mmCIF file of C-alpha atoms in Angstrom:
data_model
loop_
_atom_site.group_PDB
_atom_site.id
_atom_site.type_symbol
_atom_site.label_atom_id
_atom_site.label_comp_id
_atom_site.label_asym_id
_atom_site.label_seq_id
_atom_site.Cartn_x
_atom_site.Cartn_y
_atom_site.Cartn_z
ATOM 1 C CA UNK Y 36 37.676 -80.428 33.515
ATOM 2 C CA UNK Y 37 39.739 -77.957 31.435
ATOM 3 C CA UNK Y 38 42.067 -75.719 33.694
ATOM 4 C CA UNK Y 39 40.826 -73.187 35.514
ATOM 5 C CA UNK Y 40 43.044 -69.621 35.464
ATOM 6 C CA UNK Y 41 42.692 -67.084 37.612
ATOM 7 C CA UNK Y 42 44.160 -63.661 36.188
ATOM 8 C CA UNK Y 43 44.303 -60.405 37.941
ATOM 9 C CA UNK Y 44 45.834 -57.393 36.583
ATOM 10 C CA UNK Y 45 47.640 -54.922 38.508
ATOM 11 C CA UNK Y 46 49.245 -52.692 36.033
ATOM 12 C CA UNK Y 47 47.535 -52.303 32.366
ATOM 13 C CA UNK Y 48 44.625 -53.713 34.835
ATOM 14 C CA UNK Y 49 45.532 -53.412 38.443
ATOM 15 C CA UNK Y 50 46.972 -50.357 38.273
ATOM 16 C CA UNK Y 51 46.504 -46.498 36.433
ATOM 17 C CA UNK Y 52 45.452 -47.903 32.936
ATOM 18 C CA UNK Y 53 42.079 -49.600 32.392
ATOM 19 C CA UNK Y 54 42.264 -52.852 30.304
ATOM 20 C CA UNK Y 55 43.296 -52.129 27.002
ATOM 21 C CA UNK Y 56 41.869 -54.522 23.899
ATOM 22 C CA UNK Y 57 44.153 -57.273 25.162
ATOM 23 C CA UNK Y 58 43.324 -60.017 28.435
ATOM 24 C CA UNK Y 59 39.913 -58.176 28.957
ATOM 25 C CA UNK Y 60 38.607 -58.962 25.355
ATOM 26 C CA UNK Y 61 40.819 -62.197 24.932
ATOM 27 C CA UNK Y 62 38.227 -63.747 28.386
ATOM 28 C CA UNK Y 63 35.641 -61.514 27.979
ATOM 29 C CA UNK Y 64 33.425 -64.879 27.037
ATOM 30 C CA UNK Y 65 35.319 -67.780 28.722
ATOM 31 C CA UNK Y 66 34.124 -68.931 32.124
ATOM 32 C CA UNK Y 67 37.267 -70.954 32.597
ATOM 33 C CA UNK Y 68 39.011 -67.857 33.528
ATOM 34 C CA UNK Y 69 38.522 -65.082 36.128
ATOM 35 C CA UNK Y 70 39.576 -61.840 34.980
ATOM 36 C CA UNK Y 71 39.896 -58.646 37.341
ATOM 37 C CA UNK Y 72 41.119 -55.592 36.839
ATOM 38 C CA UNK Y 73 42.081 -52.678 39.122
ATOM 39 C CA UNK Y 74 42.451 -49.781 37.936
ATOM 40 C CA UNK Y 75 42.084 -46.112 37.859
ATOM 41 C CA UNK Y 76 38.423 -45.213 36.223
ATOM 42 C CA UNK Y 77 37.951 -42.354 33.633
ATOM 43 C CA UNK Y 78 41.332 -41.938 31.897
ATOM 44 C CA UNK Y 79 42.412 -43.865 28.361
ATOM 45 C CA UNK Y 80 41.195 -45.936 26.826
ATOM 46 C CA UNK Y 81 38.369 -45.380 28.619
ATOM 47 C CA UNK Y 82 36.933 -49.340 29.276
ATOM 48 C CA UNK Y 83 37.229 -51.298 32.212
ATOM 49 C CA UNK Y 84 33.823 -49.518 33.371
ATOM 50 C CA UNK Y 85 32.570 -51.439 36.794
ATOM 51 C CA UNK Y 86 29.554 -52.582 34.524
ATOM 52 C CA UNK Y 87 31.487 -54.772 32.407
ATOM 53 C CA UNK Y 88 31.436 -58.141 33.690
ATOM 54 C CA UNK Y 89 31.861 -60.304 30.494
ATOM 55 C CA UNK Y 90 29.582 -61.707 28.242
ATOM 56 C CA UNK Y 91 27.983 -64.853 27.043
ATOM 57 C CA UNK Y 92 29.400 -68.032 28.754
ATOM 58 C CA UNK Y 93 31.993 -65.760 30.310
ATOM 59 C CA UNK Y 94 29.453 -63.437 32.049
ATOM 60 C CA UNK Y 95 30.191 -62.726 35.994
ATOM 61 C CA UNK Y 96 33.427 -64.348 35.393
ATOM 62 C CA UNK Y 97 35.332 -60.532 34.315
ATOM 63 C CA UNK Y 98 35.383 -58.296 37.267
ATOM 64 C CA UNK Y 99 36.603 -54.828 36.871
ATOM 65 C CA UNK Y 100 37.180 -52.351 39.871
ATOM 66 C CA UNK Y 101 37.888 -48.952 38.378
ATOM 67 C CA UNK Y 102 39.069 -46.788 40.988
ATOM 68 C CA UNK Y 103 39.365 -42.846 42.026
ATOM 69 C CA UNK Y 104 42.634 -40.421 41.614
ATOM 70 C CA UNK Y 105 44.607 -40.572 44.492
ATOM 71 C CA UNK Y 106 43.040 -43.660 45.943
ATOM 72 C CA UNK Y 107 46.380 -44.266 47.527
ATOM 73 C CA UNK Y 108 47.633 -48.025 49.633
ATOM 74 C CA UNK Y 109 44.898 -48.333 51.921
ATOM 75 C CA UNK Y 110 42.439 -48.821 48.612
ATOM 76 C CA UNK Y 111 44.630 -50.771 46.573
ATOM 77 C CA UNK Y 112 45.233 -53.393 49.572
ATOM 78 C CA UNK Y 113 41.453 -53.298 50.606
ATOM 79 C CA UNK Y 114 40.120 -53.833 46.575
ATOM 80 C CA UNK Y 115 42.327 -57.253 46.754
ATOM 81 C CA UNK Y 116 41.106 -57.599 50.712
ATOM 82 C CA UNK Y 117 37.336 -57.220 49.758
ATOM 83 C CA UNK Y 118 37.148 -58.316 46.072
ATOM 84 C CA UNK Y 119 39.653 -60.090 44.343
ATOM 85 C CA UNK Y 120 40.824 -62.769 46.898
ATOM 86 C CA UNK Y 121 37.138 -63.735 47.359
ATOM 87 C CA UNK Y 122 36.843 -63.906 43.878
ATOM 88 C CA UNK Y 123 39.932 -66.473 43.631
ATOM 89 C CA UNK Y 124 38.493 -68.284 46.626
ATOM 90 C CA UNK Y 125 35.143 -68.991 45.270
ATOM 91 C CA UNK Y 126 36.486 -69.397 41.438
ATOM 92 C CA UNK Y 127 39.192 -71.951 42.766
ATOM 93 C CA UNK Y 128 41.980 -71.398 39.750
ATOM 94 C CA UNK Y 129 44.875 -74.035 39.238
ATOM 95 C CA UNK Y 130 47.065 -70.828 38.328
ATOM 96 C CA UNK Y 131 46.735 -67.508 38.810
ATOM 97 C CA UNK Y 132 48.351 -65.316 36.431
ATOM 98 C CA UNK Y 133 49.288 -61.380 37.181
ATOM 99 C CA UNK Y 134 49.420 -58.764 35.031
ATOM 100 C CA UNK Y 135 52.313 -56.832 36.915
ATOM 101 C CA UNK Y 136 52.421 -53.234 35.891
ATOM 102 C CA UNK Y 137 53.365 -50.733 37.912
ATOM 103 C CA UNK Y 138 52.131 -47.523 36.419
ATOM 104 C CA UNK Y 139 49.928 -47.026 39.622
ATOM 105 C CA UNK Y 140 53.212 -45.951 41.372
ATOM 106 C CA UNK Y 141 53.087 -42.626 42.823
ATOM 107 C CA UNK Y 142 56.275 -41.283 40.919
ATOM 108 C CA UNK Y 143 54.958 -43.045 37.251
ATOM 109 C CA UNK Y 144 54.489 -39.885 35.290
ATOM 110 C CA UNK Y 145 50.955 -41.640 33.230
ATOM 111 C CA UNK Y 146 48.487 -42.080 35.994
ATOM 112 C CA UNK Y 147 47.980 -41.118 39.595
ATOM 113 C CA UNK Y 148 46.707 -43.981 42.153
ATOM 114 C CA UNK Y 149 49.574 -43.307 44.130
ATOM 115 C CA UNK Y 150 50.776 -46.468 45.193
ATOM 116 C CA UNK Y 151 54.574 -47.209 47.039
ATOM 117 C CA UNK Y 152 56.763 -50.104 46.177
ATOM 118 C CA UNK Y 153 55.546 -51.384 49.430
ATOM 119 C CA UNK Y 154 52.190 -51.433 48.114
ATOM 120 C CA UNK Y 155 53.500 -54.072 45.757
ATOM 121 C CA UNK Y 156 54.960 -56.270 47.702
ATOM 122 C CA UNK Y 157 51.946 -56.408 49.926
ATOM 123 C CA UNK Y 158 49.917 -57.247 47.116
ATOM 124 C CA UNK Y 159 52.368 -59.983 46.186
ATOM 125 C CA UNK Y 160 52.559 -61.412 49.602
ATOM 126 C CA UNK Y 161 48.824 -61.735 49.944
ATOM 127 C CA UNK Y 162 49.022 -63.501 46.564
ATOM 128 C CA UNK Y 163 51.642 -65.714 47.411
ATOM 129 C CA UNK Y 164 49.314 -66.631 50.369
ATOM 130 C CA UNK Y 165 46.121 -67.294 48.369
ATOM 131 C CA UNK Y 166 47.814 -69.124 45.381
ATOM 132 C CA UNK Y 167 49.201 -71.608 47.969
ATOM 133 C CA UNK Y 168 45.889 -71.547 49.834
ATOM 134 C CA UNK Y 169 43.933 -72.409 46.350
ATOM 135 C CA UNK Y 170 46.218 -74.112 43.370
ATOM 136 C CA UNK Y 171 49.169 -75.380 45.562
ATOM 137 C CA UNK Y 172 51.139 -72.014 45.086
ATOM 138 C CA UNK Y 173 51.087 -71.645 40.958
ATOM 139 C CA UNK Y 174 51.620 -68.004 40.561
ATOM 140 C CA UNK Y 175 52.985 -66.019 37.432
ATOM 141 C CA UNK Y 176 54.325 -62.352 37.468
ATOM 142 C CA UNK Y 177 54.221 -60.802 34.021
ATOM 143 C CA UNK Y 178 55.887 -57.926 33.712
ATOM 144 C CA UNK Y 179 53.502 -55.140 31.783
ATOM 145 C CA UNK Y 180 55.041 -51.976 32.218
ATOM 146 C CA UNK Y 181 55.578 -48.582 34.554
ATOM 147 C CA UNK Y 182 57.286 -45.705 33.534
ATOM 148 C CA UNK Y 183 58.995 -44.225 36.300
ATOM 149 C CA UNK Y 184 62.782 -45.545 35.286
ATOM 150 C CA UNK Y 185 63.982 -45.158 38.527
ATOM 151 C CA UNK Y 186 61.293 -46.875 40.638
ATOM 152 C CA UNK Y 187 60.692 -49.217 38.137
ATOM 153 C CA UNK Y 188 63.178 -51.515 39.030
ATOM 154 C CA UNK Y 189 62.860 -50.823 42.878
ATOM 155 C CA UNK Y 190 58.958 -52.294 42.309
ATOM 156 C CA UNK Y 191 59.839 -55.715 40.763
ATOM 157 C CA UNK Y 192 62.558 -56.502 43.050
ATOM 158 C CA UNK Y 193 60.097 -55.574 46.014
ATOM 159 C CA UNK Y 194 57.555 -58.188 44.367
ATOM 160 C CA UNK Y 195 60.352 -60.609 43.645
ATOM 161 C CA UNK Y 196 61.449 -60.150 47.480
ATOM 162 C CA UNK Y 197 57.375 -60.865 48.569
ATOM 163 C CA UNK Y 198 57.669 -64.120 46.521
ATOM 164 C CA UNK Y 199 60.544 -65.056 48.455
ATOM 165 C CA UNK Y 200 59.204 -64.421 51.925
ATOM 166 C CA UNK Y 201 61.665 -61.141 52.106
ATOM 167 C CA UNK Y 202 60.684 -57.770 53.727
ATOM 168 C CA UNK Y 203 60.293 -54.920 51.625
ATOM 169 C CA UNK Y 204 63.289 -52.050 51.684
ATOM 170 C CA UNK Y 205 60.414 -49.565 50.591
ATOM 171 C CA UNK Y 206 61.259 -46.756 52.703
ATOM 172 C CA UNK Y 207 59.023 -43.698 51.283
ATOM 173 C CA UNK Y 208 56.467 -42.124 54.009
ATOM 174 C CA UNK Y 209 53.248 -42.509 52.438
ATOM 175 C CA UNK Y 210 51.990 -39.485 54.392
ATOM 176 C CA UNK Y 211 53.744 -37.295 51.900
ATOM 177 C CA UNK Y 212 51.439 -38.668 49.410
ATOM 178 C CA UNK Y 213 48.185 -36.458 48.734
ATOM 179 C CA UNK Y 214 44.963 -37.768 50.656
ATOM 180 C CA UNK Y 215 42.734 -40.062 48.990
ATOM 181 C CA UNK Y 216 39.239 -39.519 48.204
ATOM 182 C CA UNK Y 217 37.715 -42.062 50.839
ATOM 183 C CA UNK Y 218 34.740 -41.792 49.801
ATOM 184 C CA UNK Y 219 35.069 -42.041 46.095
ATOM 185 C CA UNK Y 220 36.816 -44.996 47.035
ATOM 186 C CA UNK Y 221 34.570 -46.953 48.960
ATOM 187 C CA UNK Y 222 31.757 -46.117 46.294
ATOM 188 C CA UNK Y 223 34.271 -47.889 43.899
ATOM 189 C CA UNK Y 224 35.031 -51.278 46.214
#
């Protein structure tokens, strides 16, 4: 059987910035991979609508979870909870590849889904835990973007310290952050 990749973005894709002509289009019609994207619904370019689940051979295999303004940790960490590690589970990938923006960052000045650096590294760690549960731990971080300079760096090295088993030095109080809508949100997951 030809390899099987499992790709989940989390930046342009799981994160403010719905999937751009790029990974989205590239799968849009291949079955051999599983594309989701998170992301924050409504703002440019305007794709990534819930609707869109591929096409042709490819169809179911494209999963995209635009989500509210605002939706905050508790969303982020229950979309991969409740939709993309069952998705990797029953797809089975011998990789999984992630698109690793961090634009969804509540200080990045393009988008507002107000995640923390701990955020990140929670996602990681649950991904470190489900690539070694399903393809014997093959996981790839690609770095995609976020434009908050000085939380930029802060975010990777909070995923790189996931990887490595280490606990995040995210301090922020996420109860400074504004309140997500809960129920926009659980329409969305």
């Amino acid at each position: 059987r030809r390899g099987r990749v499992g790709s989940w973005g989390w930046g342009s894709g799981f994160s403010s910035f719905p999937p751009l002509a790029g990974t989205n289009d590239i799968f849009h019609a291949d079955a051999s991979v599983l594309y989701v994207s998170t992301h924050q619904g409504g703002i440019f370019p305007y794709t990534g609508k819930a609707g869109d689940v591929g096409s042709g051979d490819g169809e179911g295999a494209t999963i995209n979870l635009p989500l509210p303004a605002d939706a905050g940790n508790a969303a982020l960490l229950a979309a991969f909870d409740g939709v993309v590690e069952p998705a990797l589970t029953r797809f089975r990938p011998d990789i999984i590849i992630v698109s690793a923006g961090y634009d969804a960052h509540w200080s990045d000045p393009l988008a507002s889904l107000q995640a923390t650096t701990a955020t990140f590294h929670a996602l990681a760690s649950r991904l470190v835990a489900t690539a070694d549960a399903l393809c014997a731990g093959r996981l790839v971080f690609l770095l995609e973007g976020g434009y908050s300079p000085r939380h930029l760096g802060e975010n990777v090295a909070d995923t790189v310290r996931a990887v490595l088993g280490i606990p995040s030095t995210d301090r922020y109080n996420p109860a400074l952050l504004r309140d997500p809508p809960t129920d926009k949100v659980r329409a969305a997951i």
